[in-house]
PDB file of C-alpha atoms and ligand atoms in Angstrom:
ATOM      1  CA  MET A   1      17.671  -3.720  18.352  1.00 50.00           C
ATOM      2  CA  ASP A   2      17.400  -5.639  15.051  1.00 60.00           C
ATOM      3  CA  GLN A   3      21.146  -5.055  14.574  1.00 72.00           C
ATOM      4  CA  VAL A   4      20.617  -1.747  12.754  1.00 87.00           C
ATOM      5  CA  ASN A   5      23.780   0.291  12.975  1.00 88.00           C
ATOM      6  CA  LYS A   6      24.907   3.614  11.643  1.00 92.00           C
ATOM      7  CA  GLU A   7      27.449   2.227   9.162  1.00 94.00           C
ATOM      8  CA  GLU A   8      24.933  -0.140   7.597  1.00 93.00           C
ATOM      9  CA  LEU A   9      22.377   2.637   7.297  1.00 96.00           C
ATOM     10  CA  MET A  10      24.931   4.889   5.648  1.00 96.00           C
ATOM     11  CA  LYS A  11      25.712   2.145   3.133  1.00 97.00           C
ATOM     12  CA  LEU A  12      22.032   1.695   2.315  1.00 97.00           C
ATOM     13  CA  VAL A  13      21.596   5.441   1.832  1.00 97.00           C
ATOM     14  CA  GLU A  14      24.551   5.578  -0.546  1.00 97.00           C
ATOM     15  CA  LYS A  15      23.164   2.597  -2.470  1.00 98.00           C
ATOM     16  CA  ALA A  16      19.750   4.262  -2.784  1.00 98.00           C
ATOM     17  CA  ARG A  17      20.933   7.830  -3.484  1.00 98.00           C
ATOM     18  CA  PRO A  18      21.780   7.313  -7.219  1.00 98.00           C
ATOM     19  CA  TYR A  19      18.109   6.489  -7.901  1.00 98.00           C
ATOM     20  CA  SER A  20      17.437  10.220  -7.382  1.00 97.00           C
ATOM     21  CA  THR A  21      18.759  10.898 -10.869  1.00 96.00           C
ATOM     22  CA  ASN A  22      15.771   9.012 -12.325  1.00 97.00           C
ATOM     23  CA  GLY A  23      13.247  11.325 -10.676  1.00 97.00           C
ATOM     24  CA  LYS A  24      12.170  14.963 -10.652  1.00 97.00           C
ATOM     25  CA  LEU A  25      11.494  17.682  -8.095  1.00 97.00           C
ATOM     26  CA  ILE A  26       7.878  18.626  -7.564  1.00 95.00           C
ATOM     27  CA  ASP A  27       7.073  21.535  -9.833  1.00 92.00           C
ATOM     28  CA  TYR A  28       3.516  22.681  -9.082  1.00 95.00           C
ATOM     29  CA  ILE A  29       4.499  24.325  -5.772  1.00 96.00           C
ATOM     30  CA  PRO A  30       6.994  26.953  -7.013  1.00 96.00           C
ATOM     31  CA  ALA A  31       8.871  27.264  -3.691  1.00 96.00           C
ATOM     32  CA  LEU A  32       9.750  23.548  -3.772  1.00 96.00           C
ATOM     33  CA  ARG A  33      11.438  23.732  -7.166  1.00 95.00           C
ATOM     34  CA  THR A  34      14.753  24.727  -5.614  1.00 92.00           C
ATOM     35  CA  GLU A  35      15.333  21.689  -3.374  1.00 94.00           C
ATOM     36  CA  ASN A  36      18.544  19.701  -3.848  1.00 96.00           C
ATOM     37  CA  ILE A  37      17.599  16.689  -5.963  1.00 96.00           C
ATOM     38  CA  ASP A  38      20.371  14.447  -4.541  1.00 96.00           C
ATOM     39  CA  ASP A  39      19.404  14.874  -0.898  1.00 98.00           C
ATOM     40  CA  LEU A  40      18.650  11.656   0.923  1.00 98.00           C
ATOM     41  CA  ALA A  41      18.430  11.240   4.686  1.00 98.00           C
ATOM     42  CA  ILE A  42      16.847   8.799   7.123  1.00 98.00           C
ATOM     43  CA  SER A  43      16.191   8.505  10.838  1.00 98.00           C
ATOM     44  CA  ILE A  44      14.895   5.479  12.670  1.00 98.00           C
ATOM     45  CA  TYR A  45      13.422   5.835  16.134  1.00 97.00           C
ATOM     46  CA  PHE A  46      13.036   2.547  17.983  1.00 97.00           C
ATOM     47  CA  LEU A  47      10.497   2.115  20.729  1.00 97.00           C
ATOM     48  CA  ASP A  48      13.259   1.382  23.252  1.00 94.00           C
ATOM     49  CA  GLY A  49      14.410   4.987  22.689  1.00 90.00           C
ATOM     50  CA  SER A  50      17.432   4.095  20.533  1.00 94.00           C
ATOM     51  CA  PHE A  51      17.884   6.224  17.464  1.00 94.00           C
ATOM     52  CA  TYR A  52      19.823   5.833  14.191  1.00 97.00           C
ATOM     53  CA  TYR A  53      20.372   8.153  11.261  1.00 97.00           C
ATOM     54  CA  ALA A  54      22.243   8.630   8.004  1.00 97.00           C
ATOM     55  CA  GLY A  55      22.462  11.617   5.692  1.00 96.00           C
ATOM     56  CA  ASP A  56      21.504  15.166   6.643  1.00 94.00           C
ATOM     57  CA  TYR A  57      18.801  14.029   9.088  1.00 96.00           C
ATOM     58  CA  LEU A  58      18.454  17.461  10.696  1.00 96.00           C
ATOM     59  CA  LYS A  59      17.605  19.302   7.481  1.00 97.00           C
ATOM     60  CA  PRO A  60      14.058  20.686   7.759  1.00 98.00           C
ATOM     61  CA  PHE A  61      11.493  20.033   5.033  1.00 98.00           C
ATOM     62  CA  THR A  62       7.743  20.496   4.713  1.00 98.00           C
ATOM     63  CA  LEU A  63       5.469  17.551   5.402  1.00 98.00           C
ATOM     64  CA  GLN A  64       3.002  18.125   2.545  1.00 98.00           C
ATOM     65  CA  SER A  65       0.738  15.059   2.425  1.00 97.00           C
ATOM     66  CA  ILE A  66       2.368  13.412   5.436  1.00 98.00           C
ATOM     67  CA  SER A  67       0.493  16.034   7.467  1.00 98.00           C
ATOM     68  CA  LYS A  68      -2.745  14.362   6.359  1.00 98.00           C
ATOM     69  CA  VAL A  69      -2.169  11.448   8.746  1.00 98.00           C
ATOM     70  CA  ILE A  70      -1.594  13.756  11.703  1.00 98.00           C
ATOM     71  CA  ALA A  71      -4.588  15.948  10.815  1.00 98.00           C
ATOM     72  CA  LEU A  72      -6.745  12.837  10.563  1.00 98.00           C
ATOM     73  CA  ALA A  73      -5.652  11.656  14.017  1.00 98.00           C
ATOM     74  CA  TYR A  74      -6.320  15.134  15.400  1.00 98.00           C
ATOM     75  CA  VAL A  75      -9.863  15.514  14.042  1.00 98.00           C
ATOM     76  CA  LEU A  76     -10.748  11.940  15.012  1.00 98.00           C
ATOM     77  CA  ILE A  77      -9.776  12.849  18.579  1.00 98.00           C
ATOM     78  CA  GLU A  78     -11.773  16.096  18.418  1.00 98.00           C
ATOM     79  CA  HIS A  79     -14.918  14.794  16.713  1.00 98.00           C
ATOM     80  CA  GLY A  80     -15.011  10.990  16.811  1.00 98.00           C
ATOM     81  CA  GLU A  81     -15.285   8.475  14.002  1.00 98.00           C
ATOM     82  CA  GLU A  82     -18.950   8.981  13.159  1.00 98.00           C
ATOM     83  CA  GLN A  83     -18.643  12.649  12.338  1.00 98.00           C
ATOM     84  CA  VAL A  84     -15.323  12.410  10.523  1.00 98.00           C
ATOM     85  CA  PHE A  85     -16.412   9.490   8.355  1.00 98.00           C
ATOM     86  CA  SER A  86     -19.629  11.259   7.435  1.00 97.00           C
ATOM     87  CA  LYS A  87     -17.364  13.686   5.526  1.00 97.00           C
ATOM     88  CA  VAL A  88     -14.745  11.317   4.132  1.00 97.00           C
ATOM     89  CA  GLY A  89     -14.694   7.664   3.090  1.00 96.00           C
ATOM     90  CA  MET A  90     -12.391   4.725   3.785  1.00 96.00           C
ATOM     91  CA  GLU A  91     -11.635   3.336   0.330  1.00 93.00           C
ATOM     92  CA  PRO A  92      -8.461   3.561  -1.723  1.00 92.00           C
ATOM     93  CA  THR A  93      -8.569   5.171  -5.135  1.00 88.00           C
ATOM     94  CA  GLY A  94      -6.578   4.253  -8.208  1.00 85.00           C
ATOM     95  CA  ASP A  95      -6.425   7.927  -9.155  1.00 87.00           C
ATOM     96  CA  PRO A  96      -3.701  10.519  -8.490  1.00 87.00           C
ATOM     97  CA  PHE A  97      -3.807  12.355  -5.142  1.00 87.00           C
ATOM     98  CA  ASN A  98      -5.193  15.591  -6.612  1.00 88.00           C
ATOM     99  CA  SER A  99      -7.789  14.034  -8.924  1.00 89.00           C
ATOM    100  CA  ILE A 100     -11.303  15.447  -9.052  1.00 89.00           C
ATOM    101  CA  ALA A 101     -12.721  12.620 -11.199  1.00 88.00           C
ATOM    102  CA  LYS A 102     -14.211  10.348  -8.531  1.00 88.00           C
ATOM    103  CA  LEU A 103     -15.830  13.250  -6.697  1.00 89.00           C
ATOM    104  CA  GLU A 104     -18.181  13.428  -9.619  1.00 87.00           C
ATOM    105  CA  THR A 105     -18.595   9.785 -10.554  1.00 89.00           C
ATOM    106  CA  ASN A 106     -18.565   8.106  -7.141  1.00 88.00           C
ATOM    107  CA  LYS A 107     -21.945   8.870  -5.568  1.00 89.00           C
ATOM    108  CA  PRO A 108     -22.723  10.438  -3.084  1.00 91.00           C
ATOM    109  CA  ASN A 109     -19.785  12.595  -4.215  1.00 90.00           C
ATOM    110  CA  LYS A 110     -17.932  12.013  -0.940  1.00 94.00           C
ATOM    111  CA  PRO A 111     -14.121  12.033  -1.048  1.00 95.00           C
ATOM    112  CA  LEU A 112     -12.926   8.441  -1.077  1.00 94.00           C
ATOM    113  CA  ASN A 113     -10.343   8.667   1.702  1.00 96.00           C
ATOM    114  CA  PRO A 114      -8.475  11.175   3.897  1.00 97.00           C
ATOM    115  CA  MET A 115      -5.087  10.645   2.193  1.00 96.00           C
ATOM    116  CA  ILE A 116      -6.060  12.192  -1.159  1.00 95.00           C
ATOM    117  CA  ASN A 117      -6.395  15.955  -1.399  1.00 96.00           C
ATOM    118  CA  ALA A 118     -10.197  16.025  -1.546  1.00 96.00           C
ATOM    119  CA  GLY A 119     -10.486  13.935   1.632  1.00 97.00           C
ATOM    120  CA  ALA A 120      -7.700  15.820   3.372  1.00 98.00           C
ATOM    121  CA  LEU A 121      -9.395  19.151   2.663  1.00 98.00           C
ATOM    122  CA  ALA A 122     -12.608  17.824   4.239  1.00 98.00           C
ATOM    123  CA  VAL A 123     -10.558  16.685   7.264  1.00 98.00           C
ATOM    124  CA  THR A 124      -8.738  20.024   7.647  1.00 98.00           C
ATOM    125  CA  ASN A 125     -12.122  21.735   7.475  1.00 98.00           C
ATOM    126  CA  LEU A 126     -12.981  19.927  10.737  1.00 98.00           C
ATOM    127  CA  ILE A 127     -10.129  21.471  12.738  1.00 98.00           C
ATOM    128  CA  ILE A 128     -11.809  23.554  15.444  1.00 97.00           C
ATOM    129  CA  GLY A 129     -10.755  27.096  16.338  1.00 98.00           C
ATOM    130  CA  LYS A 130     -11.896  30.717  16.493  1.00 97.00           C
ATOM    131  CA  ASN A 131      -9.924  31.747  13.415  1.00 97.00           C
ATOM    132  CA  LEU A 132      -7.010  30.688  11.220  1.00 97.00           C
ATOM    133  CA  GLU A 133      -4.359  31.421  13.862  1.00 98.00           C
ATOM    134  CA  ASP A 134      -6.249  29.597  16.569  1.00 98.00           C
ATOM    135  CA  LYS A 135      -6.826  26.544  14.338  1.00 98.00           C
ATOM    136  CA  TRP A 136      -3.184  26.452  13.251  1.00 98.00           C
ATOM    137  CA  ASN A 137      -1.952  26.869  16.841  1.00 98.00           C
ATOM    138  CA  ARG A 138      -4.085  23.998  18.064  1.00 98.00           C
ATOM    139  CA  PHE A 139      -2.921  21.724  15.267  1.00 98.00           C
ATOM    140  CA  ALA A 140       0.724  22.763  15.720  1.00 98.00           C
ATOM    141  CA  SER A 141       0.613  22.137  19.447  1.00 98.00           C
ATOM    142  CA  PHE A 142      -0.744  18.633  18.786  1.00 98.00           C
ATOM    143  CA  VAL A 143       2.084  17.958  16.307  1.00 98.00           C
ATOM    144  CA  GLY A 144       4.560  19.360  18.842  1.00 98.00           C
ATOM    145  CA  LYS A 145       3.445  16.776  21.400  1.00 97.00           C
ATOM    146  CA  LEU A 146       4.286  14.003  18.943  1.00 98.00           C
ATOM    147  CA  THR A 147       7.706  15.430  18.033  1.00 97.00           C
ATOM    148  CA  LYS A 148       8.451  16.736  21.547  1.00 95.00           C
ATOM    149  CA  SER A 149       9.698  19.936  19.961  1.00 94.00           C
ATOM    150  CA  PRO A 150       8.025  23.223  18.972  1.00 95.00           C
ATOM    151  CA  ILE A 151       6.460  23.189  15.510  1.00 97.00           C
ATOM    152  CA  SER A 152       6.210  25.951  12.938  1.00 98.00           C
ATOM    153  CA  TYR A 153       5.375  26.122   9.264  1.00 98.00           C
ATOM    154  CA  ASN A 154       7.407  27.338   6.305  1.00 98.00           C
ATOM    155  CA  GLN A 155       5.709  30.570   5.291  1.00 98.00           C
ATOM    156  CA  THR A 156       7.371  30.763   1.872  1.00 98.00           C
ATOM    157  CA  VAL A 157       6.176  27.284   0.932  1.00 98.00           C
ATOM    158  CA  SER A 158       2.717  27.836   2.349  1.00 98.00           C
ATOM    159  CA  ASN A 159       2.288  31.171   0.510  1.00 98.00           C
ATOM    160  CA  SER A 160       3.661  29.677  -2.672  1.00 98.00           C
ATOM    161  CA  GLU A 161       1.129  26.861  -2.569  1.00 98.00           C
ATOM    162  CA  PHE A 162      -1.719  29.157  -1.506  1.00 98.00           C
ATOM    163  CA  GLU A 163      -1.132  31.413  -4.502  1.00 97.00           C
ATOM    164  CA  THR A 164      -1.149  28.542  -6.992  1.00 97.00           C
ATOM    165  CA  ALA A 165      -3.593  25.998  -5.488  1.00 97.00           C
ATOM    166  CA  PHE A 166      -6.281  26.324  -8.154  1.00 96.00           C
ATOM    167  CA  LEU A 167      -6.918  22.625  -8.339  1.00 96.00           C
ATOM    168  CA  ASN A 168      -7.322  22.352  -4.576  1.00 97.00           C
ATOM    169  CA  ARG A 169      -9.701  25.342  -4.706  1.00 97.00           C
ATOM    170  CA  SER A 170     -11.776  23.484  -7.295  1.00 97.00           C
ATOM    171  CA  LEU A 171     -11.899  20.417  -5.045  1.00 96.00           C
ATOM    172  CA  CYS A 172     -13.058  22.609  -2.155  1.00 97.00           C
ATOM    173  CA  TYR A 173     -15.877  24.222  -4.129  1.00 97.00           C
ATOM    174  CA  PHE A 174     -16.983  20.821  -5.361  1.00 95.00           C
ATOM    175  CA  LEU A 175     -16.991  19.533  -1.782  1.00 97.00           C
ATOM    176  CA  LYS A 176     -18.855  22.599  -0.553  1.00 97.00           C
ATOM    177  CA  GLN A 177     -21.553  22.074  -3.149  1.00 96.00           C
ATOM    178  CA  TYR A 178     -22.210  18.592  -1.731  1.00 96.00           C
ATOM    179  CA  GLY A 179     -21.956  19.590   1.941  1.00 96.00           C
ATOM    180  CA  TYR A 180     -18.635  17.907   2.770  1.00 97.00           C
ATOM    181  CA  VAL A 181     -16.957  21.242   3.435  1.00 97.00           C
ATOM    182  CA  GLN A 182     -18.374  24.325   5.189  1.00 97.00           C
ATOM    183  CA  GLY A 183     -17.306  27.940   5.473  1.00 97.00           C
ATOM    184  CA  ASP A 184     -14.995  30.184   3.541  1.00 97.00           C
ATOM    185  CA  ILE A 185     -12.834  28.347   0.998  1.00 98.00           C
ATOM    186  CA  GLU A 186      -9.954  30.849   1.099  1.00 98.00           C
ATOM    187  CA  ASP A 187      -9.755  30.372   4.895  1.00 98.00           C
ATOM    188  CA  LEU A 188      -9.720  26.614   4.424  1.00 98.00           C
ATOM    189  CA  LEU A 189      -6.982  26.843   1.780  1.00 98.00           C
ATOM    190  CA  ALA A 190      -4.930  29.082   4.084  1.00 98.00           C
ATOM    191  CA  LEU A 191      -5.133  26.524   6.887  1.00 98.00           C
ATOM    192  CA  TYR A 192      -4.528  23.559   4.576  1.00 98.00           C
ATOM    193  CA  THR A 193      -1.449  25.115   2.952  1.00 98.00           C
ATOM    194  CA  ARG A 194      -0.038  25.906   6.408  1.00 98.00           C
ATOM    195  CA  GLN A 195      -0.714  22.348   7.531  1.00 98.00           C
ATOM    196  CA  CYS A 196       1.069  21.012   4.421  1.00 98.00           C
ATOM    197  CA  ALA A 197       3.957  23.421   5.064  1.00 98.00           C
ATOM    198  CA  THR A 198       4.449  22.111   8.618  1.00 98.00           C
ATOM    199  CA  GLU A 199       8.196  21.833   8.873  1.00 98.00           C
ATOM    200  CA  MET A 200      10.315  19.209  10.587  1.00 98.00           C
ATOM    201  CA  ASN A 201      13.393  17.059  10.047  1.00 98.00           C
ATOM    202  CA  CYS A 202      13.821  13.297   9.666  1.00 98.00           C
ATOM    203  CA  LYS A 203      14.458  12.882  13.375  1.00 97.00           C
ATOM    204  CA  ASP A 204      11.158  14.539  14.306  1.00 98.00           C
ATOM    205  CA  LEU A 205       9.320  12.611  11.616  1.00 98.00           C
ATOM    206  CA  ALA A 206      10.725   9.291  12.824  1.00 98.00           C
ATOM    207  CA  ARG A 207       9.498  10.184  16.296  1.00 98.00           C
ATOM    208  CA  VAL A 208       5.973  10.829  15.006  1.00 98.00           C
ATOM    209  CA  GLY A 209       6.127   7.480  13.212  1.00 98.00           C
ATOM    210  CA  ALA A 210       7.248   5.864  16.460  1.00 98.00           C
ATOM    211  CA  VAL A 211       4.244   7.279  18.347  1.00 98.00           C
ATOM    212  CA  PHE A 212       1.943   5.662  15.749  1.00 98.00           C
ATOM    213  CA  SER A 213       3.952   2.395  16.020  1.00 98.00           C
ATOM    214  CA  ASN A 214       3.516   2.530  19.768  1.00 98.00           C
ATOM    215  CA  ASP A 215      -0.300   2.688  19.552  1.00 98.00           C
ATOM    216  CA  GLY A 216      -0.373   6.458  20.034  1.00 98.00           C
ATOM    217  CA  CYS A 217       1.902   6.586  23.079  1.00 98.00           C
ATOM    218  CA  ASP A 218       5.228   8.342  23.586  1.00 97.00           C
ATOM    219  CA  PRO A 219       8.060   5.787  23.282  1.00 95.00           C
ATOM    220  CA  ASN A 220      10.023   7.542  26.044  1.00 94.00           C
ATOM    221  CA  THR A 221       7.466   8.614  28.626  1.00 95.00           C
ATOM    222  CA  GLY A 222       4.589   6.250  27.868  1.00 96.00           C
ATOM    223  CA  GLU A 223       2.186   9.192  27.783  1.00 97.00           C
ATOM    224  CA  CYS A 224      -0.566   8.584  25.235  1.00 98.00           C
ATOM    225  CA  TYR A 225      -1.535  11.366  22.809  1.00 98.00           C
ATOM    226  CA  ILE A 226      -3.612   9.357  20.358  1.00 98.00           C
ATOM    227  CA  PRO A 227      -6.109   6.676  21.426  1.00 98.00           C
ATOM    228  CA  LYS A 228      -4.997   3.220  20.284  1.00 98.00           C
ATOM    229  CA  ASN A 229      -8.018   2.782  18.026  1.00 98.00           C
ATOM    230  CA  ILE A 230      -7.315   6.076  16.225  1.00 98.00           C
ATOM    231  CA  ALA A 231      -3.629   5.194  15.790  1.00 98.00           C
ATOM    232  CA  ARG A 232      -4.818   1.894  14.296  1.00 98.00           C
ATOM    233  CA  ILE A 233      -7.168   3.667  11.859  1.00 98.00           C
ATOM    234  CA  CYS A 234      -4.349   6.000  10.746  1.00 98.00           C
ATOM    235  CA  LYS A 235      -1.908   3.118  10.193  1.00 98.00           C
ATOM    236  CA  THR A 236      -4.535   1.252   8.204  1.00 98.00           C
ATOM    237  CA  PHE A 237      -5.027   4.254   5.894  1.00 98.00           C
ATOM    238  CA  MET A 238      -1.252   4.477   5.541  1.00 98.00           C
ATOM    239  CA  VAL A 239      -1.228   0.889   4.269  1.00 98.00           C
ATOM    240  CA  THR A 240      -4.211   1.187   1.928  1.00 97.00           C
ATOM    241  CA  CYS A 241      -3.716   4.754   0.618  1.00 95.00           C
ATOM    242  CA  GLY A 242      -0.515   6.236   2.090  1.00 97.00           C
ATOM    243  CA  MET A 243       1.692   5.954  -0.994  1.00 96.00           C
ATOM    244  CA  TYR A 244      -0.828   7.455  -3.421  1.00 91.00           C
ATOM    245  CA  ASN A 245      -1.923   5.192  -6.282  1.00 91.00           C
ATOM    246  CA  ALA A 246       1.164   3.042  -5.755  1.00 95.00           C
ATOM    247  CA  SER A 247       0.080   1.831  -2.316  1.00 96.00           C
ATOM    248  CA  GLY A 248      -0.522  -1.722  -3.530  1.00 96.00           C
ATOM    249  CA  GLU A 249       2.929  -2.086  -5.041  1.00 97.00           C
ATOM    250  CA  PHE A 250       4.479  -0.511  -1.946  1.00 98.00           C
ATOM    251  CA  ALA A 251       2.602  -2.982   0.294  1.00 98.00           C
ATOM    252  CA  ILE A 252       4.079  -5.850  -1.703  1.00 98.00           C
ATOM    253  CA  LYS A 253       7.609  -4.512  -2.032  1.00 97.00           C
ATOM    254  CA  VAL A 254       7.995  -2.847   1.391  1.00 98.00           C
ATOM    255  CA  GLY A 255       4.990  -3.811   3.501  1.00 98.00           C
ATOM    256  CA  ILE A 256       4.843  -1.242   6.283  1.00 98.00           C
ATOM    257  CA  PRO A 257       2.358   1.555   7.066  1.00 98.00           C
ATOM    258  CA  ALA A 258       3.827   4.659   5.405  1.00 98.00           C
ATOM    259  CA  LYS A 259       2.812   8.069   4.135  1.00 98.00           C
ATOM    260  CA  SER A 260       4.627  10.148   1.572  1.00 98.00           C
ATOM    261  CA  GLY A 261       4.465  13.811   0.601  1.00 97.00           C
ATOM    262  CA  VAL A 262       5.412  15.668  -2.578  1.00 97.00           C
ATOM    263  CA  SER A 263       8.257  17.400  -0.748  1.00 97.00           C
ATOM    264  CA  GLY A 264       9.956  13.982  -0.806  1.00 98.00           C
ATOM    265  CA  GLY A 265       9.282  13.012   2.798  1.00 98.00           C
ATOM    266  CA  ILE A 266       8.112   9.571   3.863  1.00 98.00           C
ATOM    267  CA  MET A 267       6.954   8.636   7.351  1.00 98.00           C
ATOM    268  CA  GLY A 268       7.081   4.922   8.118  1.00 98.00           C
ATOM    269  CA  SER A 269       5.636   3.196  11.133  1.00 98.00           C
ATOM    270  CA  VAL A 270       6.611  -0.399  11.863  1.00 98.00           C
ATOM    271  CA  PRO A 271       4.051  -1.537  14.442  1.00 97.00           C
ATOM    272  CA  GLY A 272       5.558  -2.316  17.837  1.00 97.00           C
ATOM    273  CA  LYS A 273       9.067  -1.646  16.555  1.00 97.00           C
ATOM    274  CA  CYS A 274      10.047   1.774  15.210  1.00 98.00           C
ATOM    275  CA  GLY A 275       9.199   4.964  13.375  1.00 98.00           C
ATOM    276  CA  ILE A 276      11.058   6.007  10.228  1.00 98.00           C
ATOM    277  CA  GLY A 277      11.574   9.485   8.765  1.00 98.00           C
ATOM    278  CA  ILE A 278      12.961   9.868   5.255  1.00 98.00           C
ATOM    279  CA  TYR A 279      13.682  12.899   3.101  1.00 98.00           C
ATOM    280  CA  GLY A 280      14.608  12.579  -0.580  1.00 98.00           C
ATOM    281  CA  PRO A 281      12.993  15.226  -2.813  1.00 98.00           C
ATOM    282  CA  SER A 282      13.479  13.485  -6.161  1.00 98.00           C
ATOM    283  CA  LEU A 283      10.051  12.039  -6.997  1.00 98.00           C
ATOM    284  CA  ASN A 284       8.862   9.283  -9.314  1.00 97.00           C
ATOM    285  CA  GLU A 285       5.949   9.905 -11.679  1.00 95.00           C
ATOM    286  CA  ILE A 286       3.402   9.014  -8.963  1.00 94.00           C
ATOM    287  CA  GLY A 287       4.823  11.617  -6.553  1.00 95.00           C
ATOM    288  CA  ASN A 288       6.746   9.369  -4.141  1.00 97.00           C
ATOM    289  CA  SER A 289      10.412   9.870  -3.201  1.00 98.00           C
ATOM    290  CA  ILE A 290      12.211   7.646  -5.687  1.00 98.00           C
ATOM    291  CA  ALA A 291      15.356   7.046  -3.624  1.00 98.00           C
ATOM    292  CA  GLY A 292      13.327   7.012  -0.401  1.00 98.00           C
ATOM    293  CA  ILE A 293      11.243   4.083  -1.639  1.00 98.00           C
ATOM    294  CA  LYS A 294      14.373   2.216  -2.739  1.00 98.00           C
ATOM    295  CA  LEU A 295      15.890   2.798   0.676  1.00 98.00           C
ATOM    296  CA  LEU A 296      12.779   1.516   2.440  1.00 98.00           C
ATOM    297  CA  GLU A 297      12.669  -1.507   0.164  1.00 98.00           C
ATOM    298  CA  MET A 298      16.250  -2.454   1.037  1.00 97.00           C
ATOM    299  CA  LEU A 299      15.824  -1.676   4.726  1.00 97.00           C
ATOM    300  CA  CYS A 300      12.596  -3.606   5.220  1.00 97.00           C
ATOM    301  CA  GLU A 301      13.890  -6.573   3.264  1.00 97.00           C
ATOM    302  CA  LYS A 302      17.152  -6.647   5.215  1.00 95.00           C
ATOM    303  CA  TYR A 303      15.454  -6.525   8.614  1.00 95.00           C
ATOM    304  CA  ASP A 304      12.300  -8.394   7.612  1.00 96.00           C
ATOM    305  CA  TRP A 305       9.971  -5.588   8.709  1.00 97.00           C
ATOM    306  CA  SER A 306       7.059  -6.246   6.355  1.00 98.00           C
ATOM    307  CA  ILE A 307       3.901  -6.607   8.434  1.00 98.00           C
ATOM    308  CA  PHE A 308       2.513  -9.144   5.986  1.00 97.00           C
TER     309      PHE A 308
HETATM  310  N1  LIG B   1       0.156  20.396  -0.457  1.00 90.03           N
HETATM  311  C1  LIG B   1       0.116  19.398  -1.472  1.00 90.03           C
HETATM  312  C2  LIG B   1      -1.153  19.469  -2.291  1.00 90.03           C
HETATM  313  O1  LIG B   1      -2.186  19.637  -1.773  1.00 90.03           O
HETATM  314  C3  LIG B   1       0.275  18.051  -0.843  1.00 90.03           C
HETATM  315  C4  LIG B   1       0.290  16.969  -1.856  1.00 90.03           C
HETATM  316  C5  LIG B   1       1.085  15.790  -1.470  1.00 90.03           C
HETATM  317  O2  LIG B   1       2.084  15.868  -0.760  1.00 90.03           O
HETATM  318  O3  LIG B   1       0.678  14.715  -1.915  1.00 90.03           O
HETATM  319  O4  LIG B   1      -1.138  19.384  -3.472  1.00 90.03           O
END
């Protein structure tokens, strides 16, 4: 399909890899400071079931903000659009992902969208369950349906973030003050840091991207886990806000729905065609994988995958 082959992918990865030297590892989550800055891997999962990879595509990494797309799909299924969008908006922001500024200035103090931390915390707060374990297990079993493999979280990374997430705590208290978040903030932070520490490899991530590309349905079995309309909403957020405050430039240079995380992962979803999973932990100043973006740029140009 589209003449992608392993050798070509390997060449693209080797062309993109040197860009890693221009970036930096994420430093505000201590456990992520020890990643290998030169790592770069990709998997592509086509909807006909064919699968390509280059680099260490089986190396596990934590999803970080990529988990925000999956959590959004999950709570939209559980609660419906009306309730979810009473807690979080639909507009992009020009601010960094962890900014508190617009929560104060943008009345009625509602987080602008579910892809920035404030919005994602409001979304995670909607995950139903008796307690932390129950909420995590429900979320993990949903993720496991999309990957078709059991899902766990990296406890070291989750603890490391939990212990240092003072900014996210501030966002939560701000949101609680205005009624966009309910309940105990430490419990919410514990669930959110687990969700962000959800671990998978590029192959799994490409498969999740493929489910979104396939309107929420499994590319192999046809079974649908996400209603088409919800998959559409998630892909739209990926286009407008998925690459932080560089989403506009990414739309022009790459042009596919995608979501990045500060671990260096990127999930791409080319509608009706394939899912893409990338891992490259060297980040640019915005927080996106520097070599990962280069790789996507070359790939999408070569195969003409821009949706625009
Ligand atoms: N767990 C990270 C945080 O909340 C996720 C950020 C990201 O990947 O953008 O800061």
